[in-house]
Tab-separated table of C-alpha atoms in Angstrom:
chain	number	residue	atom	x	y	z
A	1	MET	CA	80.402	39.102	-0.259
A	2	PRO	CA	83.660	37.275	-0.767
A	3	ASP	CA	82.645	36.225	-4.309
A	4	LYS	CA	81.447	39.436	-5.937
A	5	ARG	CA	79.225	37.820	-8.573
A	6	LEU	CA	75.468	37.809	-9.002
A	7	GLY	CA	73.386	35.425	-11.070
A	8	LYS	CA	70.047	36.067	-12.703
A	9	ASP	CA	66.748	34.308	-13.420
A	10	ASP	CA	67.080	31.923	-10.428
A	11	MET	CA	67.771	32.381	-6.747
A	12	VAL	CA	70.797	30.077	-7.131
A	13	ASP	CA	71.951	28.784	-10.506
A	14	ASP	CA	73.631	25.465	-11.280
A	15	SER	CA	77.090	26.942	-10.672
A	16	GLY	CA	76.074	28.280	-7.241
A	17	CYS	CA	75.895	31.899	-8.354
A	18	MET	CA	73.117	33.707	-6.461
A	19	CYS	CA	70.865	36.635	-7.278
A	20	SER	CA	70.784	39.711	-5.029
A	21	LEU	CA	68.034	38.524	-2.684
A	22	ALA	CA	69.488	35.015	-2.430
A	23	ALA	CA	72.825	36.535	-1.409
A	24	LEU	CA	71.010	38.548	1.260
A	25	ALA	CA	69.192	35.440	2.488
A	26	LYS	CA	72.473	33.550	2.765
A	27	HIS	CA	74.072	36.487	4.592
A	28	ARG	CA	71.189	36.408	7.090
A	29	GLY	CA	71.585	32.668	7.619
A	30	SER	CA	68.589	31.506	5.563
A	31	ASP	CA	68.622	28.867	2.848
A	32	PRO	CA	68.215	30.722	-0.478
A	33	ASP	CA	67.233	27.502	-2.286
A	34	ARG	CA	63.897	27.453	-0.481
A	35	LEU	CA	62.874	30.882	-1.825
A	36	ASN	CA	60.686	31.297	-4.899
A	37	PRO	CA	61.976	34.195	-7.033
A	38	TYR	CA	58.477	34.829	-8.432
A	39	ASP	CA	56.571	34.871	-5.133
A	40	TYR	CA	57.073	38.525	-4.278
A	41	LYS	CA	54.712	38.426	-1.315
A	42	SER	CA	56.764	35.679	0.341
A	43	LEU	CA	60.023	37.448	-0.538
A	44	GLY	CA	58.691	40.616	1.062
A	45	GLN	CA	57.792	38.677	4.204
A	46	GLU	CA	61.169	36.907	4.263
A	47	PHE	CA	63.084	40.191	4.181
A	48	ASN	CA	60.518	42.298	6.047
A	49	ILE	CA	60.095	44.631	3.084
A	50	ALA	CA	57.174	45.605	0.878
A	51	HIS	CA	56.499	43.045	-1.843
A	52	GLN	CA	56.858	45.890	-4.356
A	53	LEU	CA	60.468	46.404	-3.233
A	54	ALA	CA	61.186	42.687	-3.581
A	55	ARG	CA	59.793	42.865	-7.130
A	56	GLU	CA	61.913	45.935	-7.910
A	57	VAL	CA	65.105	44.266	-6.682
A	58	MET	CA	64.377	41.156	-8.731
A	59	TYR	CA	63.588	43.299	-11.784
A	60	HIS	CA	66.847	45.227	-11.551
A	61	ASN	CA	68.788	42.017	-10.930
A	62	ASP	CA	67.310	40.161	-13.924
A	63	GLN	CA	65.960	42.593	-16.524
A	64	GLY	CA	66.682	45.737	-18.481
A	65	THR	CA	69.438	46.517	-20.944
A	66	TRP	CA	72.097	44.510	-19.145
A	67	LYS	CA	71.577	41.222	-20.986
A	68	ARG	CA	75.234	40.659	-21.919
A	69	GLU	CA	76.820	41.533	-18.605
A	70	THR	CA	78.991	39.155	-16.630
A	71	PRO	CA	78.074	38.093	-13.086
A	72	GLU	CA	80.821	40.448	-11.881
A	73	ASP	CA	79.317	43.331	-13.893
A	74	ARG	CA	75.875	42.515	-12.456
A	75	TRP	CA	77.275	42.594	-8.911
A	76	LEU	CA	78.820	46.024	-9.489
A	77	ARG	CA	75.659	47.407	-11.131
A	78	MET	CA	73.419	46.116	-8.351
A	79	ARG	CA	75.791	47.369	-5.653
A	80	ASN	CA	75.795	50.841	-7.241
A	81	TRP	CA	71.999	50.788	-7.632
A	82	ALA	CA	71.513	49.857	-3.974
A	83	ALA	CA	73.984	52.521	-2.837
A	84	GLU	CA	72.096	55.227	-4.748
């Protein structure tokens, strides 16, 4: 990712900042704006993963104790989580 920032609560926010799965969709050549962040079954199908994994990624991207983090902090946290 050239812009190492991740948004939360939407696939793509008003400033163009994307969540983790939207960034993956864009990387794969899909339009992240057409994805519904709350339709885990469709997200699972889109990425060929279990819907439970799609839910877990969205949870880690959006929730938890990280409420005051910057988009750059979120990117680093999510990158570290995925690498684990």
